[in-house]
């Protein structure tokens, strides 16, 4: 990767004057006034006149499809690891710890990821992440071949945790590509089409869930974990090779930035606080991740208790088509005049779905609830991305997206680490006891997974209350007004 040249004083004082982010610390920390015109890209680093919008859009589609293949492969191996661990141990603590560790590692590393995205060219960052992931998956394959399987599934031995950590490391670093992808939307897509582009990102994520949930279940059931790792290696290598063929000439060089080192926490915080209400936006997005931690820990165990592993992967894929529908709706119709309002409405409905889709142990209710829930997920994610792309200059977008990912990801492991042991030790045994089953039956019906259903119900209610309260806050009104002014005042890029 080729690092940018140091920021020169004239660059800070050049284009758009005080509308951008000057290099001097005092100015960089000063909040940007609502409605101020923001220069989204360093004009000396990004030249959108080199190609037409249609040509840039085709390049974006190539990057998007490549990222889709990489995400599918990573999720394929990740889902398979979760299925394999639960089937070998029947322990939700193990799946909860793995899921929580994944989100915790993302939270701890996202600031660094965002810093590197700001400091280097976006395709260079993507290539580095792809190569690292390929190396980690190769190492996991070697370890699987050399370690007896009985040792790998023994939670009291270090080999299980080392094996899982290697796969986790490859999966986590792959997320650097997603931060870079969000910044390529700013470079390649016209401002009035960014919400639609973010909807396409949501469709790709839906495709990832469908493909990986089907393939992971079938793969674990038919090929075993060793064969699954081999497939992941081949697909990761193909994605890496294709990425080497892509070009993005609009990014003449890395945008001038004040990012320093490999972990610019101070700069990330400054970038967030420099935009009025941006931190509140990240808090709003975190509402979704709170309940996400509960699902992360318990959704697969619930499904695997209801279906065989091969069928559970297929049924989850059916539910995941909702992700594609949600992304398509955004790509077709956008997010409306106020993406923040759209986001909070989606969070409220998601909370309601999470509260009711396991009230009875009915397969159709569970799958329908997952489908509707995943229709709404792209609205939450695309709303946040669209607002950040609209109000944050390119030279700081990497750190803002990284900070948002770190902050939001931290919510999920907290709930996963708390809920999984509580559910395993207290709630599930209570719900399966004669006394507990009798008490829960009027509300949750009968079945082996009533304890998990009780957790889902409580989490969904909390989500609804939190989002309703957010509507009443003054900061919601300020962020909404700031976004509306920025869409009017911000200069369009050619």
Short mmCIF file of C-alpha atoms in Angstrom, two decimals:
data_model
loop_
_atom_site.label_atom_id
_atom_site.label_comp_id
_atom_site.label_asym_id
_atom_site.label_seq_id
_atom_site.Cartn_x
_atom_site.Cartn_y
_atom_site.Cartn_z
CA UNK A 1 0.00 0.00 0.00
CA UNK A 2 1.20 3.50 -0.76
CA UNK A 3 0.70 6.00 2.03
CA UNK A 4 -0.33 9.56 1.25
CA UNK A 5 2.04 12.48 1.41
CA UNK A 6 1.96 14.57 4.61
CA UNK A 7 -0.75 17.20 4.69
CA UNK A 8 0.61 20.56 3.57
CA UNK A 9 -0.66 23.82 5.11
CA UNK A 10 -1.91 25.10 1.75
CA UNK A 11 -4.06 22.01 1.33
CA UNK A 12 -5.80 22.71 4.59
CA UNK A 13 -6.57 26.26 3.66
CA UNK A 14 -7.41 25.53 0.06
CA UNK A 15 -10.64 24.15 -1.23
CA UNK A 16 -13.89 25.27 0.36
CA UNK A 17 -12.12 27.13 3.11
CA UNK A 18 -13.69 26.58 6.49
CA UNK A 19 -16.30 24.29 5.07
CA UNK A 20 -13.97 21.30 5.18
CA UNK A 21 -11.59 20.05 7.87
CA UNK A 22 -8.45 22.21 8.19
CA UNK A 23 -5.25 20.53 9.28
CA UNK A 24 -4.82 22.71 12.31
CA UNK A 25 -6.03 21.01 15.49
CA UNK A 26 -8.27 23.77 16.79
CA UNK A 27 -10.21 24.05 13.59
CA UNK A 28 -10.41 20.31 13.22
CA UNK A 29 -12.03 19.96 16.61
CA UNK A 30 -14.54 22.77 16.11
CA UNK A 31 -18.10 21.65 15.42
CA UNK A 32 -19.35 22.27 11.92
CA UNK A 33 -22.32 24.59 11.84
CA UNK A 34 -25.59 23.08 10.68
CA UNK A 35 -26.15 23.72 7.05
CA UNK A 36 -22.52 24.54 6.29
CA UNK A 37 -21.41 23.32 2.91
CA UNK A 38 -19.01 20.43 3.27
CA UNK A 39 -16.45 19.37 0.70
CA UNK A 40 -16.89 15.62 0.58
CA UNK A 41 -13.68 14.87 -1.24
CA UNK A 42 -10.19 16.33 -1.51
CA UNK A 43 -10.32 17.73 -5.08
CA UNK A 44 -6.61 17.01 -5.58
CA UNK A 45 -7.06 13.36 -4.54
CA UNK A 46 -10.37 12.48 -6.22
CA UNK A 47 -11.13 13.43 -9.81
CA UNK A 48 -14.63 12.36 -10.79
CA UNK A 49 -14.30 14.01 -14.21
CA UNK A 50 -12.07 11.19 -15.48
CA UNK A 51 -15.10 9.02 -16.23
CA UNK A 52 -18.84 9.39 -16.57
CA UNK A 53 -21.23 8.56 -13.72
CA UNK A 54 -22.27 5.41 -15.60
CA UNK A 55 -18.67 4.22 -15.84
CA UNK A 56 -18.06 4.93 -12.16
CA UNK A 57 -21.24 3.07 -11.30
CA UNK A 58 -20.00 0.00 -13.20
CA UNK A 59 -16.76 0.07 -11.23
CA UNK A 60 -18.72 0.32 -8.01
CA UNK A 61 -20.75 -2.72 -9.04
CA UNK A 62 -17.53 -4.64 -9.63
CA UNK A 63 -16.22 -3.71 -6.19
CA UNK A 64 -19.61 -4.52 -4.66
CA UNK A 65 -19.78 -7.96 -6.27
CA UNK A 66 -16.20 -8.73 -5.23
CA UNK A 67 -16.99 -7.72 -1.66
CA UNK A 68 -20.11 -9.88 -1.86
CA UNK A 69 -18.03 -12.94 -2.75
CA UNK A 70 -15.59 -12.19 0.08
CA UNK A 71 -18.41 -11.65 2.59
CA UNK A 72 -20.19 -14.80 1.45
CA UNK A 73 -17.03 -16.85 1.92
CA UNK A 74 -16.27 -15.41 5.34
CA UNK A 75 -19.84 -15.86 6.53
CA UNK A 76 -19.96 -19.36 5.07
CA UNK A 77 -17.04 -20.44 7.23
CA UNK A 78 -18.29 -18.42 10.20
CA UNK A 79 -21.80 -19.94 10.10
CA UNK A 80 -20.28 -23.38 9.66
CA UNK A 81 -18.06 -22.92 12.72
CA UNK A 82 -21.09 -21.88 14.81
CA UNK A 83 -23.19 -24.83 13.61
CA UNK A 84 -20.32 -27.28 14.06
CA UNK A 85 -19.52 -26.08 17.59
CA UNK A 86 -23.13 -26.28 18.78
CA UNK A 87 -23.72 -29.70 17.25
CA UNK A 88 -20.53 -31.04 18.83
CA UNK A 89 -21.09 -29.50 22.29
CA UNK A 90 -24.84 -28.66 22.54
CA UNK A 91 -23.69 -25.69 24.60
CA UNK A 92 -25.06 -22.19 23.96
CA UNK A 93 -22.23 -20.73 26.05
CA UNK A 94 -19.77 -21.85 23.37
CA UNK A 95 -21.78 -20.28 20.53
CA UNK A 96 -22.42 -17.16 22.60
CA UNK A 97 -18.74 -16.71 23.42
CA UNK A 98 -17.72 -17.23 19.78
CA UNK A 99 -20.36 -14.79 18.55
CA UNK A 100 -19.55 -12.28 21.25
CA UNK A 101 -15.82 -12.56 20.59
CA UNK A 102 -16.42 -11.85 16.91
CA UNK A 103 -18.30 -8.63 17.66
CA UNK A 104 -15.82 -7.67 20.41
CA UNK A 105 -12.86 -8.07 18.05
CA UNK A 106 -14.65 -5.91 15.48
CA UNK A 107 -15.28 -3.29 18.15
CA UNK A 108 -11.61 -3.29 19.22
CA UNK A 109 -10.18 -3.22 15.69
CA UNK A 110 -12.58 -0.94 13.81
CA UNK A 111 -10.82 2.28 14.86
CA UNK A 112 -7.61 0.91 13.33
CA UNK A 113 -9.50 -0.21 10.22
CA UNK A 114 -10.99 3.24 9.76
CA UNK A 115 -7.61 4.90 10.29
CA UNK A 116 -6.00 2.81 7.56
CA UNK A 117 -8.94 3.43 5.20
CA UNK A 118 -8.34 7.18 5.61
CA UNK A 119 -4.57 6.93 5.20
CA UNK A 120 -4.38 4.65 2.17
CA UNK A 121 -6.08 4.15 -1.15
CA UNK A 122 -9.30 2.23 -0.81
CA UNK A 123 -8.47 -0.62 -3.22
CA UNK A 124 -5.09 -1.10 -1.52
CA UNK A 125 -6.88 -1.51 1.81
CA UNK A 126 -9.26 -4.04 0.30
CA UNK A 127 -6.41 -6.06 -1.20
CA UNK A 128 -4.54 -6.15 2.10
CA UNK A 129 -7.64 -7.37 3.96
CA UNK A 130 -8.31 -10.04 1.33
CA UNK A 131 -4.75 -11.35 1.53
CA UNK A 132 -4.78 -11.47 5.32
CA UNK A 133 -8.08 -13.36 5.40
CA UNK A 134 -6.74 -15.88 2.90
CA UNK A 135 -3.70 -16.45 5.10
CA UNK A 136 -5.77 -17.01 8.25
CA UNK A 137 -8.13 -19.46 6.57
CA UNK A 138 -5.14 -21.38 5.24
CA UNK A 139 -3.69 -21.54 8.76
CA UNK A 140 -7.02 -22.82 10.15
CA UNK A 141 -7.00 -25.59 7.54
CA UNK A 142 -3.51 -26.65 8.53
CA UNK A 143 -4.49 -26.72 12.20
CA UNK A 144 -7.61 -28.77 11.49
CA UNK A 145 -5.54 -31.34 9.63
CA UNK A 146 -2.90 -31.62 12.37
CA UNK A 147 -5.15 -31.58 15.47
CA UNK A 148 -7.44 -34.50 16.45
CA UNK A 149 -11.09 -33.43 16.14
CA UNK A 150 -11.82 -34.56 19.69
CA UNK A 151 -9.34 -31.98 20.96
CA UNK A 152 -10.77 -29.24 18.77
CA UNK A 153 -14.25 -29.58 20.32
CA UNK A 154 -13.01 -29.91 23.93
CA UNK A 155 -13.79 -26.55 25.51
CA UNK A 156 -11.33 -27.25 28.33
CA UNK A 157 -8.42 -27.52 25.87
CA UNK A 158 -6.69 -24.53 24.24
CA UNK A 159 -6.92 -25.98 20.73
CA UNK A 160 -10.64 -25.16 20.32
CA UNK A 161 -10.08 -21.54 21.29
CA UNK A 162 -6.96 -21.15 19.12
CA UNK A 163 -8.74 -22.70 16.13
CA UNK A 164 -11.77 -20.43 16.60
CA UNK A 165 -9.55 -17.36 17.10
CA UNK A 166 -7.71 -17.99 13.80
CA UNK A 167 -10.99 -18.13 11.89
CA UNK A 168 -12.24 -15.12 13.82
CA UNK A 169 -9.14 -13.10 12.92
CA UNK A 170 -9.65 -13.76 9.22
CA UNK A 171 -13.34 -12.90 9.45
CA UNK A 172 -12.74 -9.73 11.45
CA UNK A 173 -10.04 -8.28 9.18
CA UNK A 174 -12.31 -8.91 6.20
CA UNK A 175 -14.59 -6.25 7.69
CA UNK A 176 -11.96 -3.65 6.77
CA UNK A 177 -13.23 -4.10 3.22
CA UNK A 178 -16.74 -3.06 4.28
CA UNK A 179 -15.48 0.24 5.73
CA UNK A 180 -13.57 0.90 2.52
CA UNK A 181 -16.66 -0.04 0.49
CA UNK A 182 -18.70 2.67 2.21
CA UNK A 183 -16.11 5.29 1.22
CA UNK A 184 -16.12 4.12 -2.41
CA UNK A 185 -19.80 5.04 -2.53
CA UNK A 186 -18.75 8.64 -1.83
CA UNK A 187 -16.08 8.53 -4.54
CA UNK A 188 -17.98 6.73 -7.28
CA UNK A 189 -21.70 7.47 -6.78
CA UNK A 190 -23.52 10.76 -7.29
CA UNK A 191 -24.89 12.28 -4.02
CA UNK A 192 -28.55 11.89 -4.97
CA UNK A 193 -28.05 8.16 -5.66
CA UNK A 194 -26.07 7.17 -2.56
CA UNK A 195 -29.10 5.94 -0.60
CA UNK A 196 -29.97 3.71 -3.54
CA UNK A 197 -26.38 2.42 -3.70
CA UNK A 198 -26.51 1.65 0.00
CA UNK A 199 -29.67 -0.32 -0.71
CA UNK A 200 -27.69 -2.43 -3.18
CA UNK A 201 -25.19 -3.08 -0.40
CA UNK A 202 -28.11 -4.34 1.67
CA UNK A 203 -29.18 -6.66 -1.15
CA UNK A 204 -25.67 -8.08 -1.31
CA UNK A 205 -25.75 -8.71 2.42
CA UNK A 206 -29.06 -10.51 1.98
CA UNK A 207 -27.55 -12.68 -0.72
CA UNK A 208 -24.70 -13.43 1.68
CA UNK A 209 -27.11 -14.67 4.34
CA UNK A 210 -29.07 -16.81 1.88
CA UNK A 211 -26.08 -18.47 0.29
CA UNK A 212 -24.08 -18.98 3.45
CA UNK A 213 -26.93 -20.26 5.58
CA UNK A 214 -27.79 -22.91 2.99
CA UNK A 215 -24.22 -23.84 2.15
CA UNK A 216 -23.00 -23.82 5.76
CA UNK A 217 -25.71 -26.18 6.97
CA UNK A 218 -25.27 -28.53 4.03
CA UNK A 219 -21.50 -28.28 4.24
CA UNK A 220 -21.30 -29.18 7.91
CA UNK A 221 -23.83 -31.94 7.47
CA UNK A 222 -22.33 -33.45 4.30
CA UNK A 223 -18.67 -32.40 4.06
CA UNK A 224 -17.74 -31.85 7.69
CA UNK A 225 -15.64 -28.99 8.99
CA UNK A 226 -12.53 -29.98 7.04
CA UNK A 227 -14.30 -29.91 3.67
CA UNK A 228 -15.92 -26.60 4.61
CA UNK A 229 -12.54 -25.00 5.25
CA UNK A 230 -11.28 -26.25 1.88
CA UNK A 231 -14.24 -24.66 0.05
CA UNK A 232 -13.69 -21.39 1.93
CA UNK A 233 -10.03 -21.34 0.89
CA UNK A 234 -10.86 -21.74 -2.80
CA UNK A 235 -13.51 -18.99 -2.76
CA UNK A 236 -11.28 -16.61 -0.80
CA UNK A 237 -8.47 -17.09 -3.30
CA UNK A 238 -10.85 -16.37 -6.21
CA UNK A 239 -12.08 -13.15 -4.60
CA UNK A 240 -8.51 -12.02 -3.97
CA UNK A 241 -7.49 -12.70 -7.57
CA UNK A 242 -10.49 -10.80 -8.95
CA UNK A 243 -9.81 -7.84 -6.67
CA UNK A 244 -6.35 -7.47 -8.21
CA UNK A 245 -7.99 -6.81 -11.60
CA UNK A 246 -10.17 -3.89 -10.43
CA UNK A 247 -9.16 -0.24 -10.96
CA UNK A 248 -10.53 3.03 -9.54
CA UNK A 249 -8.76 5.87 -11.41
CA UNK A 250 -10.89 8.55 -9.72
CA UNK A 251 -8.80 8.13 -6.57
CA UNK A 252 -5.67 9.84 -7.86
CA UNK A 253 -4.05 9.44 -4.44
CA UNK A 254 -5.15 8.97 -0.85
CA UNK A 255 -7.15 12.02 0.29
CA UNK A 256 -5.28 14.51 2.46
CA UNK A 257 -6.06 13.58 6.04
CA UNK A 258 -4.94 14.26 9.59
CA UNK A 259 -5.04 10.55 10.50
CA UNK A 260 -1.96 9.36 12.39
CA UNK A 261 -0.46 5.94 13.15
CA UNK A 262 -2.51 2.77 13.09
CA UNK A 263 -5.04 3.59 15.83
CA UNK A 264 -6.16 7.22 15.60
CA UNK A 265 -8.75 7.21 18.37
CA UNK A 266 -8.36 10.93 19.02
CA UNK A 267 -8.84 11.73 15.35
CA UNK A 268 -11.84 9.40 15.13
CA UNK A 269 -13.54 11.08 18.08
CA UNK A 270 -12.75 14.52 16.64
CA UNK A 271 -14.22 13.50 13.27
CA UNK A 272 -17.45 12.38 14.93
CA UNK A 273 -17.78 15.39 17.23
CA UNK A 274 -17.02 17.82 14.40
CA UNK A 275 -20.45 17.15 12.89
CA UNK A 276 -23.40 18.26 14.96
CA UNK A 277 -25.47 15.30 16.14
CA UNK A 278 -23.30 12.61 14.49
CA UNK A 279 -22.59 10.87 17.79
CA UNK A 280 -26.33 10.75 18.47
CA UNK A 281 -26.83 9.09 15.08
CA UNK A 282 -24.39 6.37 16.08
CA UNK A 283 -26.28 5.92 19.35
CA UNK A 284 -29.52 5.50 17.42
CA UNK A 285 -27.92 2.82 15.25
CA UNK A 286 -26.70 1.03 18.37
CA UNK A 287 -30.30 0.30 19.38
CA UNK A 288 -30.41 -2.28 16.60
CA UNK A 289 -27.20 -3.92 17.79
CA UNK A 290 -28.50 -4.35 21.32
CA UNK A 291 -31.06 -6.90 20.27
CA UNK A 292 -28.62 -8.21 17.66
CA UNK A 293 -26.43 -9.57 20.46
CA UNK A 294 -29.35 -11.57 21.84
CA UNK A 295 -30.11 -13.03 18.42
CA UNK A 296 -26.44 -13.72 17.78
CA UNK A 297 -26.22 -15.85 20.90
CA UNK A 298 -29.56 -17.67 20.72
CA UNK A 299 -31.07 -17.65 17.23
CA UNK A 300 -29.01 -20.58 15.90
CA UNK A 301 -29.59 -22.74 19.00
CA UNK A 302 -33.34 -22.06 18.70
CA UNK A 303 -33.34 -23.02 15.03
CA UNK A 304 -31.14 -26.08 15.55
CA UNK A 305 -33.49 -27.33 18.28
CA UNK A 306 -36.40 -26.98 15.85
CA UNK A 307 -34.77 -28.32 12.65
CA UNK A 308 -31.92 -30.64 11.58
CA UNK A 309 -28.79 -28.67 10.68
CA UNK A 310 -29.28 -29.13 6.90
CA UNK A 311 -32.89 -27.91 7.08
CA UNK A 312 -32.12 -25.07 9.48
CA UNK A 313 -29.63 -23.59 7.04
CA UNK A 314 -32.22 -23.83 4.25
CA UNK A 315 -35.02 -22.31 6.30
CA UNK A 316 -32.80 -19.48 7.48
CA UNK A 317 -31.92 -18.83 3.85
CA UNK A 318 -35.64 -18.56 3.11
CA UNK A 319 -36.00 -15.99 5.88
CA UNK A 320 -32.92 -14.16 4.65
CA UNK A 321 -34.58 -13.37 1.32
CA UNK A 322 -36.13 -10.54 3.33
CA UNK A 323 -32.71 -8.89 3.31
CA UNK A 324 -32.76 -8.78 -0.49
CA UNK A 325 -36.31 -7.42 -0.51
CA UNK A 326 -35.36 -4.66 1.93
CA UNK A 327 -32.26 -3.72 -0.04
CA UNK A 328 -34.25 -3.72 -3.30
CA UNK A 329 -36.89 -1.41 -1.81
CA UNK A 330 -34.16 1.06 -0.80
CA UNK A 331 -32.41 0.86 -4.18
CA UNK A 332 -35.75 1.52 -5.86
CA UNK A 333 -37.35 4.15 -3.61
CA UNK A 334 -34.55 5.47 -1.37
CA UNK A 335 -35.00 6.29 2.31
CA UNK A 336 -37.33 9.27 2.15
CA UNK A 337 -36.57 12.85 3.09
CA UNK A 338 -35.48 11.96 6.63
CA UNK A 339 -33.37 8.76 6.82
CA UNK A 340 -33.11 9.06 10.61
CA UNK A 341 -36.88 8.90 10.99
CA UNK A 342 -36.94 5.88 8.68
CA UNK A 343 -34.26 4.23 10.81
CA UNK A 344 -36.13 4.63 14.10
CA UNK A 345 -39.42 3.40 12.65
CA UNK A 346 -37.60 0.33 11.38
CA UNK A 347 -36.05 -0.26 14.82
CA UNK A 348 -39.48 -0.09 16.48
CA UNK A 349 -40.96 -2.62 14.09
CA UNK A 350 -37.90 -4.86 14.50
CA UNK A 351 -38.37 -4.82 18.25
CA UNK A 352 -42.01 -5.81 17.85
CA UNK A 353 -41.05 -8.68 15.56
CA UNK A 354 -38.36 -9.87 17.95
CA UNK A 355 -40.89 -9.92 20.76
CA UNK A 356 -43.51 -12.03 18.99
CA UNK A 357 -41.85 -14.35 16.47
CA UNK A 358 -41.16 -17.05 19.06
CA UNK A 359 -44.34 -16.69 21.15
CA UNK A 360 -45.21 -20.17 19.92
CA UNK A 361 -42.82 -22.88 18.77
CA UNK A 362 -44.18 -22.82 15.24
CA UNK A 363 -41.79 -23.16 12.34
CA UNK A 364 -43.77 -20.86 10.05
CA UNK A 365 -43.92 -18.10 12.70
CA UNK A 366 -40.17 -18.28 13.31
CA UNK A 367 -39.25 -18.14 9.61
CA UNK A 368 -41.80 -15.41 8.84
CA UNK A 369 -40.49 -13.36 11.76
CA UNK A 370 -36.90 -13.72 10.55
CA UNK A 371 -37.98 -12.71 7.03
CA UNK A 372 -39.76 -9.55 8.17
CA UNK A 373 -36.96 -8.66 10.57
CA UNK A 374 -34.36 -8.93 7.81
CA UNK A 375 -36.47 -6.80 5.45
CA UNK A 376 -35.91 -3.96 7.92
CA UNK A 377 -32.21 -4.43 8.69
CA UNK A 378 -31.00 -2.76 5.45
CA UNK A 379 -33.11 0.33 6.26
CA UNK A 380 -31.27 0.83 9.55
CA UNK A 381 -27.82 0.31 8.06
CA UNK A 382 -28.41 2.26 4.84
CA UNK A 383 -29.86 5.21 6.76
CA UNK A 384 -26.73 5.58 8.86
CA UNK A 385 -24.40 5.16 5.87
CA UNK A 386 -26.32 7.69 3.77
CA UNK A 387 -26.22 10.36 6.47
CA UNK A 388 -22.49 9.88 7.10
CA UNK A 389 -21.70 9.97 3.37
CA UNK A 390 -23.72 13.15 3.07
CA UNK A 391 -22.22 15.17 5.93
CA UNK A 392 -18.68 13.82 6.55
CA UNK A 393 -15.75 14.72 4.24
CA UNK A 394 -14.06 11.77 2.51
CA UNK A 395 -10.76 12.30 4.30
CA UNK A 396 -12.44 11.44 7.60
CA UNK A 397 -15.11 8.99 6.51
CA UNK A 398 -12.96 5.93 7.20
CA UNK A 399 -12.50 6.86 10.84
CA UNK A 400 -16.14 7.85 11.25
CA UNK A 401 -17.33 4.54 9.78
CA UNK A 402 -14.73 2.72 11.87
CA UNK A 403 -15.79 4.51 15.05
CA UNK A 404 -19.44 3.76 14.31
CA UNK A 405 -18.64 0.09 13.70
CA UNK A 406 -16.61 -0.08 16.93
CA UNK A 407 -19.27 1.60 19.04
CA UNK A 408 -22.20 -0.31 17.58
CA UNK A 409 -20.38 -3.66 17.61
CA UNK A 410 -19.60 -3.26 21.30
CA UNK A 411 -23.31 -3.50 22.14
CA UNK A 412 -23.71 -7.01 20.70
CA UNK A 413 -20.93 -8.80 22.64
CA UNK A 414 -22.14 -7.25 25.89
CA UNK A 415 -25.56 -8.79 25.44
CA UNK A 416 -24.16 -12.02 23.96
CA UNK A 417 -21.70 -12.57 26.82
CA UNK A 418 -24.40 -11.79 29.37
CA UNK A 419 -27.35 -13.57 27.81
CA UNK A 420 -25.73 -16.85 26.73
CA UNK A 421 -24.57 -17.93 30.25
CA UNK A 422 -27.77 -16.64 31.89
CA UNK A 423 -29.90 -18.51 29.36
CA UNK A 424 -27.84 -21.73 29.65
CA UNK A 425 -27.60 -21.81 33.46
CA UNK A 426 -30.92 -20.31 34.61
CA UNK A 427 -33.53 -19.39 31.99
CA UNK A 428 -33.49 -22.55 29.81
CA UNK A 429 -33.49 -25.00 32.77
CA UNK A 430 -36.28 -23.01 34.43
CA UNK A 431 -38.39 -22.98 31.25
CA UNK A 432 -37.95 -26.75 30.85
CA UNK A 433 -38.87 -27.54 34.44
CA UNK A 434 -42.46 -28.52 35.21
CA UNK A 435 -43.06 -25.37 37.23
CA UNK A 436 -41.50 -23.03 34.67
CA UNK A 437 -43.25 -24.66 31.71
CA UNK A 438 -46.60 -24.29 33.44
CA UNK A 439 -46.00 -20.60 34.23
CA UNK A 440 -44.78 -19.71 30.75
CA UNK A 441 -47.36 -21.72 28.80
CA UNK A 442 -50.12 -19.05 28.74
CA UNK A 443 -47.73 -16.48 27.22
CA UNK A 444 -45.21 -18.56 25.29
CA UNK A 445 -46.94 -21.88 24.72
CA UNK A 446 -45.22 -25.21 25.11
CA UNK A 447 -41.94 -26.49 23.69
CA UNK A 448 -38.30 -27.14 24.45
CA UNK A 449 -37.15 -23.60 23.56
CA UNK A 450 -39.50 -21.49 25.71
CA UNK A 451 -36.56 -20.11 27.67
CA UNK A 452 -34.99 -18.65 24.54
CA UNK A 453 -38.40 -17.27 23.52
CA UNK A 454 -38.64 -15.47 26.87
CA UNK A 455 -35.28 -13.77 26.24
CA UNK A 456 -36.37 -12.69 22.75
CA UNK A 457 -39.60 -11.22 24.14
CA UNK A 458 -37.82 -9.12 26.77
CA UNK A 459 -35.19 -7.87 24.30
CA UNK A 460 -37.82 -6.84 21.76
CA UNK A 461 -39.77 -4.82 24.33
CA UNK A 462 -36.62 -2.99 25.39
CA UNK A 463 -35.86 -2.14 21.76
CA UNK A 464 -39.31 -0.65 21.21
CA UNK A 465 -39.11 1.53 24.30
CA UNK A 466 -35.60 2.78 23.45
CA UNK A 467 -36.53 3.80 19.90
CA UNK A 468 -39.76 5.52 20.99
CA UNK A 469 -37.81 7.56 23.54
CA UNK A 470 -35.29 8.53 20.84
CA UNK A 471 -38.08 10.18 18.84
CA UNK A 472 -38.74 12.52 21.77
CA UNK A 473 -35.17 13.79 22.17
CA UNK A 474 -34.08 17.28 21.01
CA UNK A 475 -31.05 15.75 19.28
CA UNK A 476 -33.35 13.76 16.97
CA UNK A 477 -34.85 17.03 15.75
CA UNK A 478 -31.41 18.64 15.35
CA UNK A 479 -29.95 15.74 13.37
CA UNK A 480 -33.02 15.62 11.13
CA UNK A 481 -32.84 19.34 10.47
CA UNK A 482 -29.07 19.22 9.88
CA UNK A 483 -29.43 16.46 7.29
CA UNK A 484 -32.22 18.33 5.51
CA UNK A 485 -30.06 21.47 5.28
CA UNK A 486 -27.00 19.55 4.11
CA UNK A 487 -28.89 18.01 1.20
CA UNK A 488 -29.81 21.51 0.08
CA UNK A 489 -26.53 23.31 0.70
CA UNK A 490 -23.91 20.70 -0.13
CA UNK A 491 -22.26 21.17 -3.53
CA UNK A 492 -22.70 18.25 -5.91
CA UNK A 493 -19.63 16.41 -7.21
CA UNK A 494 -19.26 16.08 -10.95
#
